[in-house]
mmCIF file of C-alpha atoms in Angstrom:
data_model
loop_
_atom_site.group_PDB
_atom_site.id
_atom_site.type_symbol
_atom_site.label_atom_id
_atom_site.label_comp_id
_atom_site.label_asym_id
_atom_site.label_seq_id
_atom_site.Cartn_x
_atom_site.Cartn_y
_atom_site.Cartn_z
ATOM 1 C CA ILE A 15 26.277 -60.689 18.170
ATOM 2 C CA GLU A 16 29.719 -59.420 17.225
ATOM 3 C CA PRO A 17 31.622 -58.121 20.281
ATOM 4 C CA VAL A 18 32.444 -54.416 20.219
ATOM 5 C CA ARG A 19 35.572 -53.027 21.861
ATOM 6 C CA PRO A 20 34.476 -51.692 25.236
ATOM 7 C CA ALA A 21 35.115 -48.171 26.447
ATOM 8 C CA SER A 22 38.364 -47.548 28.279
ATOM 9 C CA GLY A 23 38.196 -48.290 31.990
ATOM 10 C CA LEU A 24 38.578 -50.872 34.714
ATOM 11 C CA TYR A 25 36.132 -53.767 34.418
ATOM 12 C CA ILE A 26 35.388 -55.816 37.545
ATOM 13 C CA VAL A 27 34.495 -59.166 35.989
ATOM 14 C CA ALA A 28 32.769 -61.982 37.886
ATOM 15 C CA THR A 29 34.003 -65.438 36.861
ATOM 16 C CA PRO A 30 32.590 -68.931 37.499
ATOM 17 C CA ILE A 31 32.676 -70.349 41.026
ATOM 18 C CA GLY A 32 33.074 -73.873 39.701
ATOM 19 C CA ASN A 33 31.058 -74.626 36.590
ATOM 20 C CA LEU A 34 32.799 -72.856 33.685
ATOM 21 C CA ARG A 35 29.494 -72.505 31.825
ATOM 22 C CA ASP A 36 28.293 -69.975 34.418
ATOM 23 C CA ILE A 37 30.349 -67.252 32.703
ATOM 24 C CA THR A 38 28.282 -64.486 31.093
ATOM 25 C CA LEU A 39 28.538 -63.521 27.433
ATOM 26 C CA ARG A 40 29.458 -59.974 28.432
ATOM 27 C CA ALA A 41 32.255 -61.257 30.677
ATOM 28 C CA LEU A 42 33.671 -63.268 27.774
ATOM 29 C CA ASP A 43 33.541 -60.180 25.526
ATOM 30 C CA ILE A 44 35.345 -58.026 28.084
ATOM 31 C CA LEU A 45 38.015 -60.625 28.833
ATOM 32 C CA ALA A 46 38.651 -61.266 25.126
ATOM 33 C CA SER A 47 39.016 -57.574 24.274
ATOM 34 C CA ALA A 48 40.938 -56.391 27.347
ATOM 35 C CA ASP A 49 44.423 -54.988 26.895
ATOM 36 C CA VAL A 50 45.334 -56.863 30.067
ATOM 37 C CA VAL A 51 43.510 -59.017 32.597
ATOM 38 C CA LEU A 52 44.565 -58.673 36.216
ATOM 39 C CA CYS A 53 44.273 -62.105 37.850
ATOM 40 C CA GLU A 54 44.458 -63.156 41.470
ATOM 41 C CA ASP A 55 46.396 -66.204 40.212
ATOM 42 C CA THR A 56 47.315 -66.489 36.525
ATOM 43 C CA ARG A 57 47.695 -70.279 36.805
ATOM 44 C CA HIS A 58 44.148 -70.588 38.137
ATOM 45 C CA SER A 59 42.683 -68.339 35.432
ATOM 46 C CA ALA A 60 44.451 -70.346 32.703
ATOM 47 C CA ARG A 61 41.681 -72.978 32.839
ATOM 48 C CA LEU A 62 38.978 -70.396 32.067
ATOM 49 C CA PHE A 63 41.048 -68.740 29.336
ATOM 50 C CA GLU A 64 41.836 -72.077 27.677
ATOM 51 C CA ALA A 65 38.185 -73.196 27.803
ATOM 52 C CA TYR A 66 37.050 -70.081 25.916
ATOM 53 C CA ALA A 67 40.171 -69.503 23.771
ATOM 54 C CA ILE A 68 40.793 -66.095 25.348
ATOM 55 C CA LYS A 69 44.194 -64.746 24.301
ATOM 56 C CA SER A 70 44.333 -61.470 26.284
ATOM 57 C CA PRO A 71 47.506 -61.074 28.309
ATOM 58 C CA ARG A 72 47.201 -61.881 32.014
ATOM 59 C CA THR A 73 49.206 -60.509 34.890
ATOM 60 C CA PRO A 74 48.964 -61.185 38.632
ATOM 61 C CA LEU A 75 47.262 -58.777 41.013
ATOM 62 C CA HIS A 76 46.957 -60.099 44.550
ATOM 63 C CA ASP A 77 47.208 -58.993 48.169
ATOM 64 C CA HIS A 78 51.025 -58.966 48.049
ATOM 65 C CA ASN A 79 51.530 -56.770 44.957
ATOM 66 C CA GLU A 80 48.314 -54.770 44.551
ATOM 67 C CA ARG A 81 49.414 -51.509 46.182
ATOM 68 C CA ALA A 82 52.733 -51.514 44.315
ATOM 69 C CA ARG A 83 50.972 -51.909 40.949
ATOM 70 C CA ILE A 84 48.254 -49.252 41.366
ATOM 71 C CA SER A 85 50.114 -46.299 39.810
ATOM 72 C CA GLU A 86 51.083 -48.357 36.737
ATOM 73 C CA ILE A 87 47.486 -49.533 36.250
ATOM 74 C CA VAL A 88 46.045 -46.031 36.691
ATOM 75 C CA SER A 89 48.583 -44.749 34.150
ATOM 76 C CA ARG A 90 47.510 -47.400 31.633
ATOM 77 C CA LEU A 91 43.855 -46.473 32.165
ATOM 78 C CA GLU A 92 44.684 -42.792 31.608
ATOM 79 C CA LYS A 93 46.163 -43.802 28.241
ATOM 80 C CA GLY A 94 42.808 -45.329 27.253
ATOM 81 C CA GLU A 95 43.341 -49.022 27.931
ATOM 82 C CA VAL A 96 40.684 -51.589 28.748
ATOM 83 C CA ILE A 97 41.717 -53.450 31.904
ATOM 84 C CA ALA A 98 39.777 -56.316 33.461
ATOM 85 C CA LEU A 99 40.099 -57.527 37.048
ATOM 86 C CA ILE A 100 39.148 -61.086 37.976
ATOM 87 C CA SER A 101 39.550 -63.152 41.120
ATOM 88 C CA ASP A 102 40.041 -66.904 41.236
ATOM 89 C CA ALA A 103 36.271 -67.395 41.325
ATOM 90 C CA GLY A 104 33.142 -65.299 41.711
ATOM 91 C CA THR A 105 32.984 -61.553 42.114
ATOM 92 C CA PRO A 106 36.252 -59.677 42.753
ATOM 93 C CA LEU A 107 36.581 -57.599 45.934
ATOM 94 C CA LEU A 108 34.295 -59.909 47.984
ATOM 95 C CA SER A 109 36.985 -61.311 50.278
ATOM 96 C CA ASP A 110 39.341 -61.038 47.286
ATOM 97 C CA PRO A 111 41.882 -58.430 46.140
ATOM 98 C CA GLY A 112 40.857 -55.261 44.319
ATOM 99 C CA PHE A 113 39.545 -52.728 46.817
ATOM 100 C CA PRO A 114 42.673 -50.488 46.918
ATOM 101 C CA LEU A 115 42.828 -50.525 43.117
ATOM 102 C CA VAL A 116 39.155 -49.650 42.606
ATOM 103 C CA ARG A 117 39.420 -46.840 45.142
ATOM 104 C CA ALA A 118 42.517 -45.420 43.425
ATOM 105 C CA VAL A 119 40.893 -45.617 39.982
ATOM 106 C CA ARG A 120 37.785 -43.845 41.299
ATOM 107 C CA GLU A 121 39.901 -41.165 42.991
ATOM 108 C CA ALA A 122 41.704 -40.609 39.679
ATOM 109 C CA GLY A 123 38.307 -39.886 38.111
ATOM 110 C CA LEU A 124 38.502 -42.896 35.807
ATOM 111 C CA PRO A 125 35.587 -45.244 35.057
ATOM 112 C CA VAL A 126 34.993 -48.539 36.843
ATOM 113 C CA TYR A 127 32.491 -50.931 35.269
ATOM 114 C CA PRO A 128 31.085 -53.892 37.226
ATOM 115 C CA VAL A 129 30.371 -56.947 35.093
ATOM 116 C CA PRO A 130 28.055 -58.993 37.323
ATOM 117 C CA GLY A 131 27.823 -62.739 37.228
ATOM 118 C CA PRO A 132 28.559 -65.731 39.454
ATOM 119 C CA SER A 133 28.741 -65.055 43.190
ATOM 120 C CA ALA A 134 29.343 -67.669 45.868
ATOM 121 C CA LEU A 135 27.706 -65.356 48.404
ATOM 122 C CA LEU A 136 24.441 -65.050 46.471
ATOM 123 C CA ALA A 137 24.407 -68.668 45.295
ATOM 124 C CA ALA A 138 24.761 -69.895 48.888
ATOM 125 C CA LEU A 139 22.230 -67.405 50.237
ATOM 126 C CA THR A 140 19.532 -68.174 47.695
ATOM 127 C CA GLY A 141 19.915 -71.929 48.081
ATOM 128 C CA ALA A 142 20.138 -72.020 51.882
ATOM 129 C CA GLY A 143 16.465 -71.801 52.789
ATOM 130 C CA LEU A 144 17.208 -69.004 55.271
ATOM 131 C CA PRO A 145 15.585 -65.545 55.101
ATOM 132 C CA THR A 146 16.983 -63.351 52.321
ATOM 133 C CA ASP A 147 15.002 -60.160 52.972
ATOM 134 C CA ALA A 148 17.810 -58.932 55.224
ATOM 135 C CA PHE A 149 21.327 -60.323 55.477
ATOM 136 C CA SER A 150 24.844 -59.241 56.393
ATOM 137 C CA PHE A 151 27.934 -60.498 54.611
ATOM 138 C CA LEU A 152 30.782 -60.652 57.111
ATOM 139 C CA GLY A 153 33.546 -62.311 55.081
ATOM 140 C CA PHE A 154 36.207 -64.489 56.667
ATOM 141 C CA LEU A 155 36.446 -64.875 60.419
ATOM 142 C CA PRO A 156 39.772 -64.798 62.309
ATOM 143 C CA PRO A 157 41.509 -68.196 62.359
ATOM 144 C CA LYS A 158 41.932 -68.561 66.139
ATOM 145 C CA THR A 159 39.082 -69.424 68.503
ATOM 146 C CA GLY A 160 39.504 -66.480 70.893
ATOM 147 C CA GLN A 161 39.655 -63.928 68.098
ATOM 148 C CA ARG A 162 36.800 -65.645 66.283
ATOM 149 C CA VAL A 163 34.525 -65.560 69.368
ATOM 150 C CA ASN A 164 35.356 -61.865 69.831
ATOM 151 C CA ALA A 165 34.477 -61.195 66.186
ATOM 152 C CA LEU A 166 31.184 -63.116 66.425
ATOM 153 C CA THR A 167 29.952 -61.677 69.748
ATOM 154 C CA PRO A 168 28.756 -58.283 68.395
ATOM 155 C CA PHE A 169 26.444 -60.157 66.005
ATOM 156 C CA ALA A 170 24.863 -62.496 68.569
ATOM 157 C CA GLN A 171 21.576 -60.574 68.751
ATOM 158 C CA ARG A 172 21.353 -59.599 65.082
ATOM 159 C CA PRO A 173 18.153 -61.046 63.585
ATOM 160 C CA GLU A 174 19.142 -61.034 59.900
ATOM 161 C CA THR A 175 20.832 -63.929 58.123
ATOM 162 C CA LEU A 176 24.583 -63.718 58.658
ATOM 163 C CA VAL A 177 26.853 -64.924 55.863
ATOM 164 C CA PHE A 178 30.467 -65.918 56.513
ATOM 165 C CA TYR A 179 33.202 -67.423 54.365
ATOM 166 C CA GLU A 180 35.298 -70.144 55.997
ATOM 167 C CA SER A 181 38.006 -72.550 54.902
ATOM 168 C CA PRO A 182 37.228 -76.286 55.037
ATOM 169 C CA ARG A 183 40.069 -76.797 57.541
ATOM 170 C CA ARG A 184 38.527 -74.421 60.090
ATOM 171 C CA LEU A 185 34.844 -75.107 59.433
ATOM 172 C CA GLY A 186 34.260 -77.440 62.408
ATOM 173 C CA ALA A 187 35.904 -75.082 64.902
ATOM 174 C CA ALA A 188 34.070 -72.075 63.451
ATOM 175 C CA LEU A 189 30.701 -73.839 63.737
ATOM 176 C CA GLU A 190 31.454 -74.756 67.370
ATOM 177 C CA ASP A 191 32.265 -71.125 68.149
ATOM 178 C CA MET A 192 29.117 -69.948 66.377
ATOM 179 C CA ALA A 193 26.985 -72.372 68.414
ATOM 180 C CA LYS A 194 28.551 -71.003 71.620
ATOM 181 C CA VAL A 195 28.016 -67.362 70.663
ATOM 182 C CA PHE A 196 24.687 -67.549 68.792
ATOM 183 C CA GLY A 197 23.118 -70.434 70.715
ATOM 184 C CA ALA A 198 22.416 -73.945 69.496
ATOM 185 C CA GLU A 199 18.870 -73.029 68.431
ATOM 186 C CA ARG A 200 19.974 -70.597 65.693
ATOM 187 C CA GLN A 201 19.602 -72.195 62.283
ATOM 188 C CA ALA A 202 22.678 -72.528 60.108
ATOM 189 C CA VAL A 203 23.454 -73.847 56.654
ATOM 190 C CA VAL A 204 26.848 -74.908 55.318
ATOM 191 C CA ALA A 205 27.126 -74.396 51.568
ATOM 192 C CA LEU A 206 29.984 -75.753 49.480
ATOM 193 C CA GLU A 207 30.543 -77.085 45.973
ATOM 194 C CA LEU A 208 27.794 -74.714 44.870
ATOM 195 C CA THR A 209 28.114 -75.352 41.128
ATOM 196 C CA LYS A 210 30.332 -78.447 40.905
ATOM 197 C CA LYS A 211 30.874 -81.803 42.574
ATOM 198 C CA PHE A 212 34.038 -83.691 43.414
#
């Protein structure tokens, strides 16, 4: 199928969480035809772009420059450009940059198109063997024990599966705090290297 130039707008494009072959055909079409691709880290995205010979220009959009770049991006969208937003892996905005931009684009009355695909959250949840009929995604916890315990405490009696992101460096301490707050009998699963192995 020959790719067709997409309509003008901001495309929120999910990218692989490890295995480059998890990219969707639609994501490849959008990335290849975008006027610019906003990347959390252009060096990180280079691997994906090289693997699929994508030549679209890339520019950084991250927590430190996002707010300063919003008016320029909205202006480009108003001129009819196709702009894609990707994070380093998975679905943008889930513990990644993009929320202020998407809100500003929506407030400007311009279209935002999600391009679903790989998601660490959903991959971990579906492979964990824990209930999936109800779950809460709570993102990253605070790095320090006291703050982390305070953040966990309101969820101690919640019956649904709770999903957190955590860095490998803090995983042991976070699990200890969870055992204190939730009780040692609550089941937990640690999911990492969801689509790749080192």
